[in-house]
Tab-separated table of C-alpha atoms and ligand atoms in Angstrom:
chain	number	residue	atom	x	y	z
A	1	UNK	CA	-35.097	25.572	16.680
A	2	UNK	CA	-32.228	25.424	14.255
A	3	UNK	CA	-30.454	28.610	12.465
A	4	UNK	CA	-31.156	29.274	9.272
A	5	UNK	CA	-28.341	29.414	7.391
A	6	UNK	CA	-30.006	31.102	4.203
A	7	UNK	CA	-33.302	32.389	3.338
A	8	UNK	CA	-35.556	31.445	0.108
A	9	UNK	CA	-38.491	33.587	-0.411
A	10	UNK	CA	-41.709	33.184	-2.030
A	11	UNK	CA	-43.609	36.194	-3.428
A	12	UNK	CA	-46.105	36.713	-5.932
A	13	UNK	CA	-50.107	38.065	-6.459
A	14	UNK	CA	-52.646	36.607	-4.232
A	15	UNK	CA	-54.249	33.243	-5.166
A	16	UNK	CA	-51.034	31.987	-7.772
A	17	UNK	CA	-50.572	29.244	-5.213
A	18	UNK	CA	-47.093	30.017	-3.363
A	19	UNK	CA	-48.688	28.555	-0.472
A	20	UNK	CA	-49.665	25.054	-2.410
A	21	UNK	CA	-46.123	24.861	-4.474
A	22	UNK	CA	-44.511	24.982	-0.675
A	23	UNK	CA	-47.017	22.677	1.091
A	24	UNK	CA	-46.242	20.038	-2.330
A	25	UNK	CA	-42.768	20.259	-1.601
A	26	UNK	CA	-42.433	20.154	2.012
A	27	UNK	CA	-45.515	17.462	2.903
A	28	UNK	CA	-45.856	16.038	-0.625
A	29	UNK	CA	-49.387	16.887	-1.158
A	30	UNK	CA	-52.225	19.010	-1.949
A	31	UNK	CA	-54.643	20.807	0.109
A	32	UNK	CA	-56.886	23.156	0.013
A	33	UNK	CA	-55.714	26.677	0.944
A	34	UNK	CA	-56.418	29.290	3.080
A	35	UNK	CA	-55.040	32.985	2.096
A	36	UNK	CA	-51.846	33.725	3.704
A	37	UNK	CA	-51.680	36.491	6.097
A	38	UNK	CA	-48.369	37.957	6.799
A	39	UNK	CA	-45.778	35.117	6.335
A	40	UNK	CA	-44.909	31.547	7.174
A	41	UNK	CA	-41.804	29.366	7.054
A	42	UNK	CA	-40.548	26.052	6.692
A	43	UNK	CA	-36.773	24.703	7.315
A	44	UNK	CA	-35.521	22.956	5.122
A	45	UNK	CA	-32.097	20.427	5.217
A	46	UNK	CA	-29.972	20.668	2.479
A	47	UNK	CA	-26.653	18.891	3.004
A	48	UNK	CA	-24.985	20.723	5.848
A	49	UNK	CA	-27.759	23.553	5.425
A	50	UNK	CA	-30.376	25.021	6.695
A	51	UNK	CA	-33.000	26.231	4.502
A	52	UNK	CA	-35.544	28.712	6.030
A	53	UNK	CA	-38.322	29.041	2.902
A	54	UNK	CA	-40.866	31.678	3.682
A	55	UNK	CA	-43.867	31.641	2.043
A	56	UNK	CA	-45.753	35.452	2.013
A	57	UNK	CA	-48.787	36.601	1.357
A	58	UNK	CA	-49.810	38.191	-2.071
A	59	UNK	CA	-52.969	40.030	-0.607
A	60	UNK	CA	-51.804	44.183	-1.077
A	61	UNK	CA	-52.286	44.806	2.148
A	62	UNK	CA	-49.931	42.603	3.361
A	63	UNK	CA	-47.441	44.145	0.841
A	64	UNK	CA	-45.678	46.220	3.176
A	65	UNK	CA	-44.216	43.250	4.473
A	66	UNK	CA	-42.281	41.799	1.860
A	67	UNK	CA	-39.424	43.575	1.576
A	68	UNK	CA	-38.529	42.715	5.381
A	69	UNK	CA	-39.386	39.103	3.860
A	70	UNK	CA	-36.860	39.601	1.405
A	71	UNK	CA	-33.698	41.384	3.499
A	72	UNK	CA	-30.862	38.643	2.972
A	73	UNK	CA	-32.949	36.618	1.130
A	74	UNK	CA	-30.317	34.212	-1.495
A	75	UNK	CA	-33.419	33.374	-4.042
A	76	UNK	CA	-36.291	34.587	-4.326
A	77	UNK	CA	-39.151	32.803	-6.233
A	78	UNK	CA	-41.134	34.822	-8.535
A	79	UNK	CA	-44.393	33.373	-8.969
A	80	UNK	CA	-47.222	33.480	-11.201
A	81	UNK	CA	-50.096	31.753	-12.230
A	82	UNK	CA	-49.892	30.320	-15.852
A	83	UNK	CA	-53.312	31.219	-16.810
A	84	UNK	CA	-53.436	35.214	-15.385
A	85	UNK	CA	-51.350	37.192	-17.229
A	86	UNK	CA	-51.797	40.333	-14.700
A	87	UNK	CA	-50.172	37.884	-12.471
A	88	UNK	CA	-47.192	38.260	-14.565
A	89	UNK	CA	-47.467	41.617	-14.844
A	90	UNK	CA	-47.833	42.077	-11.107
A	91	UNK	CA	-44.058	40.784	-10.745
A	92	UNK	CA	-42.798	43.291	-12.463
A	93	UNK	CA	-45.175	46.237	-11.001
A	94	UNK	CA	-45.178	45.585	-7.452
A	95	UNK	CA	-42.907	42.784	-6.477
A	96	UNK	CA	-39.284	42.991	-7.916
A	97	UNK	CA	-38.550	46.136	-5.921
A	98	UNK	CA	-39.130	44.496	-2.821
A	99	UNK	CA	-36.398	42.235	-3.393
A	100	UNK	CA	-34.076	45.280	-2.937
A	101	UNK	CA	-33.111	44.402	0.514
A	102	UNK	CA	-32.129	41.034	-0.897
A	103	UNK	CA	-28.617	39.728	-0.778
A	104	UNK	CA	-26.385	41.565	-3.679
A	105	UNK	CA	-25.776	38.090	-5.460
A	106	UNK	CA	-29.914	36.865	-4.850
A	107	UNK	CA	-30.882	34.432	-7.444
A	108	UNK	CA	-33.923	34.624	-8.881
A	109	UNK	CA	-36.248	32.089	-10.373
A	110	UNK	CA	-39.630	32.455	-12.339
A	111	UNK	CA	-42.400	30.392	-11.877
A	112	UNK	CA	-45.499	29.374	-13.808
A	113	UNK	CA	-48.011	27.484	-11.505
A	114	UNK	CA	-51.433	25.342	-12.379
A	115	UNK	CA	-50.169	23.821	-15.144
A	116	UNK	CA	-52.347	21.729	-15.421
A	117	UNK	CA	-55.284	23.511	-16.019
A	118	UNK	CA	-53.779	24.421	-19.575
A	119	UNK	CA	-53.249	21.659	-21.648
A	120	UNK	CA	-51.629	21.559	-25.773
A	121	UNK	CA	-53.825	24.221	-27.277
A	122	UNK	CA	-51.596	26.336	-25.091
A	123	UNK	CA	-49.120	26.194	-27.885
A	124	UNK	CA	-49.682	28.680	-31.070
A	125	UNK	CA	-52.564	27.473	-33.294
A	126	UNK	CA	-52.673	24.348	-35.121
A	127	UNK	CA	-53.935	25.558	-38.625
A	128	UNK	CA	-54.865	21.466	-39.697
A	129	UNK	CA	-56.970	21.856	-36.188
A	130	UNK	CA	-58.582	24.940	-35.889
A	131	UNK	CA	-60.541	24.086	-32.861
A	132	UNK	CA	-57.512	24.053	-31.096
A	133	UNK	CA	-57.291	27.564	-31.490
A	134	UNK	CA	-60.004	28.337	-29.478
A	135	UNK	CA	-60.063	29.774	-26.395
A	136	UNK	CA	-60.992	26.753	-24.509
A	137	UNK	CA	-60.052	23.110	-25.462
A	138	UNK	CA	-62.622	20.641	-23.273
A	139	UNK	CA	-62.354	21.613	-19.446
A	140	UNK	CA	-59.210	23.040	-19.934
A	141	UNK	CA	-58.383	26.746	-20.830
A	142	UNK	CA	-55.489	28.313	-22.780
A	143	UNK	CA	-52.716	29.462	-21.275
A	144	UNK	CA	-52.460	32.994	-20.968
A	145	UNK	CA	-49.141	33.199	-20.187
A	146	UNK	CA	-46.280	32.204	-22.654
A	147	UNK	CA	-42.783	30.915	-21.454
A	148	UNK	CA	-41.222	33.641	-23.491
A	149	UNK	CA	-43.212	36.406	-21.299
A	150	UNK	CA	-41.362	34.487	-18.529
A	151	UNK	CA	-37.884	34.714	-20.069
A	152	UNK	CA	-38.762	38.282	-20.797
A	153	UNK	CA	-39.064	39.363	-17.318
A	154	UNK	CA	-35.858	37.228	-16.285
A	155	UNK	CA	-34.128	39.369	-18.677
A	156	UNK	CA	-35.906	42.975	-17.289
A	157	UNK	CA	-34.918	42.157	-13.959
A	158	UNK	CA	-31.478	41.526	-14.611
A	159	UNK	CA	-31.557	44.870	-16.534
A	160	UNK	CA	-33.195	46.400	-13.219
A	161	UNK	CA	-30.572	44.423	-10.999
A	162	UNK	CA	-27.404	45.839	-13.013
A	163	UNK	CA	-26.804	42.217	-13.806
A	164	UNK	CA	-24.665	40.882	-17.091
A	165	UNK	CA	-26.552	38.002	-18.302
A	166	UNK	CA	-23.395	36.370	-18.620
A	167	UNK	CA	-22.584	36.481	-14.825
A	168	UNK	CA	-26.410	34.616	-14.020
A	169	UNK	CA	-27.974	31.538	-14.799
A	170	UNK	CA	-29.317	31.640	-17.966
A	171	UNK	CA	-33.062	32.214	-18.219
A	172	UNK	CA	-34.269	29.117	-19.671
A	173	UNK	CA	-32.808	27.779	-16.516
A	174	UNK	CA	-34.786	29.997	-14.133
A	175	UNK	CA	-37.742	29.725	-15.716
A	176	UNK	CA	-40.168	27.081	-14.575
A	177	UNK	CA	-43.387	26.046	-15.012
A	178	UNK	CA	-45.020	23.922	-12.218
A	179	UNK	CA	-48.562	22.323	-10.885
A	180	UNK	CA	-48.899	22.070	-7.460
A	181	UNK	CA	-51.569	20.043	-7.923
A	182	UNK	CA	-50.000	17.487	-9.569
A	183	UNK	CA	-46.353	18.160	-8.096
A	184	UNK	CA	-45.329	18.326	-12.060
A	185	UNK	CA	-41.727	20.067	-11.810
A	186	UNK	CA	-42.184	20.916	-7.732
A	187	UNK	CA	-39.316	18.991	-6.647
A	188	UNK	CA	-36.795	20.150	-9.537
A	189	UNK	CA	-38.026	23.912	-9.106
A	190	UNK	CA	-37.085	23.867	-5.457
A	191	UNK	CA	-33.932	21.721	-5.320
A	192	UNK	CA	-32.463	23.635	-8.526
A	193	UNK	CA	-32.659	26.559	-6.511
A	194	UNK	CA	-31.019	24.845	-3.645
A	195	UNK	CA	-28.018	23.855	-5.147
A	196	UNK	CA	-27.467	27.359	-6.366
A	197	UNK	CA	-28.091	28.875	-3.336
A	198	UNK	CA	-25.612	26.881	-1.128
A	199	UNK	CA	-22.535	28.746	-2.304
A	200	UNK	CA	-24.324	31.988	-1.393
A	201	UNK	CA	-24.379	30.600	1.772
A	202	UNK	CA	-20.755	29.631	1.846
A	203	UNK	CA	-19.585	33.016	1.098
A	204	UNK	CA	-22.749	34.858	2.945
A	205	UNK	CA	-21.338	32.506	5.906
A	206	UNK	CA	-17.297	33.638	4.996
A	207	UNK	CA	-18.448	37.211	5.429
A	208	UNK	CA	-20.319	37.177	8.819
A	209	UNK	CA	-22.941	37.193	10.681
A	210	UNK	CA	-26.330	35.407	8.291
A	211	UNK	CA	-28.590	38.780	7.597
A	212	UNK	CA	-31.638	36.456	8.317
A	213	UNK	CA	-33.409	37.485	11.186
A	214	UNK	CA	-33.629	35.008	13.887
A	215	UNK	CA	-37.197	35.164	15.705
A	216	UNK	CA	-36.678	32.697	18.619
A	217	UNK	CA	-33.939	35.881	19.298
A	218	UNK	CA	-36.448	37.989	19.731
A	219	UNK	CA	-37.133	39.283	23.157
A	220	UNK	CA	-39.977	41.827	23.478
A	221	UNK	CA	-37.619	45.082	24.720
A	222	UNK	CA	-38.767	46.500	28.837
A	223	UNK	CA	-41.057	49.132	29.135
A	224	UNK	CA	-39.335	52.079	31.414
A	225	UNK	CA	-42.226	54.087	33.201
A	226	UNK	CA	-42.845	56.518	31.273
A	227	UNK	CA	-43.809	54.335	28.994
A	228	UNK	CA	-40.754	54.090	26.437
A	229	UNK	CA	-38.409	51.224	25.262
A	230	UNK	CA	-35.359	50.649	27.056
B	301	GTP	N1	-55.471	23.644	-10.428
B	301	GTP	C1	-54.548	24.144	-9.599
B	301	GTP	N2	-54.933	24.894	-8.563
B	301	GTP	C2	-53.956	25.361	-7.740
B	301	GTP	C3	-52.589	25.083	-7.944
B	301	GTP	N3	-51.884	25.702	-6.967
B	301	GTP	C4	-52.778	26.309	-6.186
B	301	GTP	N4	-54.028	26.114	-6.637
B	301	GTP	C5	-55.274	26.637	-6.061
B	301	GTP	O1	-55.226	28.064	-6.151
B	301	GTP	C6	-55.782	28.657	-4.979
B	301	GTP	C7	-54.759	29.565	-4.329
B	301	GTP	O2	-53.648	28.789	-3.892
B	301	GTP	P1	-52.673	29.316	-2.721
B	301	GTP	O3	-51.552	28.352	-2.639
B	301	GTP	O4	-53.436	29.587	-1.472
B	301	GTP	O5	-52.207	30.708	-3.347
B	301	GTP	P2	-51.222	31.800	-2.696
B	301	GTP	O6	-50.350	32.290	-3.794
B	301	GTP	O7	-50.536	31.213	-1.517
B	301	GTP	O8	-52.221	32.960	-2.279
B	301	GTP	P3	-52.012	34.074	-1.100
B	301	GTP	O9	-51.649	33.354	0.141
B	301	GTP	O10	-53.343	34.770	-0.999
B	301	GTP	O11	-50.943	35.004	-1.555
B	301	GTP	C8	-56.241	27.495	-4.075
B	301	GTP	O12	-57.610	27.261	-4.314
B	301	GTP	C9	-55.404	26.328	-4.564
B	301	GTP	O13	-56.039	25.080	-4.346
B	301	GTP	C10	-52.222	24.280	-9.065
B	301	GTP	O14	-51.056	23.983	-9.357
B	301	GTP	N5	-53.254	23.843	-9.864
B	302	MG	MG1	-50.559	31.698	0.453
């Protein structure tokens, strides 16, 4: 298997669809889903680099797991589902401090999925169309979540980071809003991060050893008699 030579990371409640927004990009499709236990990863080649992307699982009892996920990660991908805005919140609570034990200059980006489930009477309501204020318009719902929640928490984290929001993308930039069911804005979510993410690599790579763990390393450690690790 190839090195990684820098680490994207998924995280994000249960159910948002981390696993389908990977699975779009990678195999350019959508299936159905089962809930992700522990962690999974896919390698990605991007130029002269390799991309490990690991997709985690939002269940809470796997949640012990992610900042390990996270240790050297160079993006993480905040995710949440458009139409929850607990999911949101959830970032905030329990996810950003598991990033941590990511790499000092991690980017992050913010991502609304199942876009299309929402469709215009997302936007404030239309006082010529008062049905559209309802809280349903046809089979579609409202969304629950506004982009400016999004930018919100872009800006909070940078506050929580120590970050000048003149030294960081802008968030309008890191703020996306995807459907993996469609693949609306997959492609563009992932590769923007990409490109921003190679010259963490270059200098991640300048400074030594990659801090992403390499598991075809691993070699289970011998068992002494008594029964401890050698
Ligand atoms: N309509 C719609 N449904 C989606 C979309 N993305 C995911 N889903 C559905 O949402 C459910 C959860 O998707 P997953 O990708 O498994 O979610 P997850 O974030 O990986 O969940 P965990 O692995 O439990 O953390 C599945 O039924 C998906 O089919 C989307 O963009 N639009
Ligand atoms: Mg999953």
């Amino acid at each position: 298997m190839k090195k990684p030579d820098g680490k994207v990371v998924l995280l994000g409640d249960m159910n948002v669809g981390k696993t389908s927004l990977l699975h779009r990009y990678m195999e350019k499709r959508f299936q159905e889903t089962v809930s992700t236990v522990g962690g999974a990863f896919y390698l990605k080649q991007w130029g002269p680099y390799n991309i490990s992307i690991w997709d985690t699982a939002g269940r809470e009892q796997f949640h012990g797991l992610g900042s390990m996920y996270c240790r050297g990660a160079a993006a993480v991908i905040l995710t949440y589902d458009v139409n929850s805005l607990q999911s949101l919140t959830e970032l905030e609570e329990r996810f950003l401090a598991l990033t941590d034990s990511a790499s000092a200059d991690c980017i992050f980006a913010i991502v609304g999925n199942k876009v299309d489930l929402t469709d215009d009477c997302a936007l404030p309501p239309d006082e010529n169309r008062p049905e559209k204020s309802a809280a349903s318009c046809g089979s579609k719902v409202r969304k629950q979540v506004r982009a400016e929640d999004a930018i919100a928490l872009y800006k909070k984290i940078l506050k929580y980071k120590m970050l000048d929001e003149k030294d960081v993308p802008a968030a309008e930039k890191m703020c996306f809003e995807t459907s993996a069911k469609t693949g609306y804005k997959v492609d563009y979510l992932f590769e923007t991060v990409f490109e921003m993410v190679v010259p963490i690599i270059v200098r991640q790579k300048a400074e030594g050893p990659p801090q992403t763990v390499d598991i075809t390393d691993y070699k289970p450690a011998k068992r002494t008699k008594s029964g401890c690790c050698a």
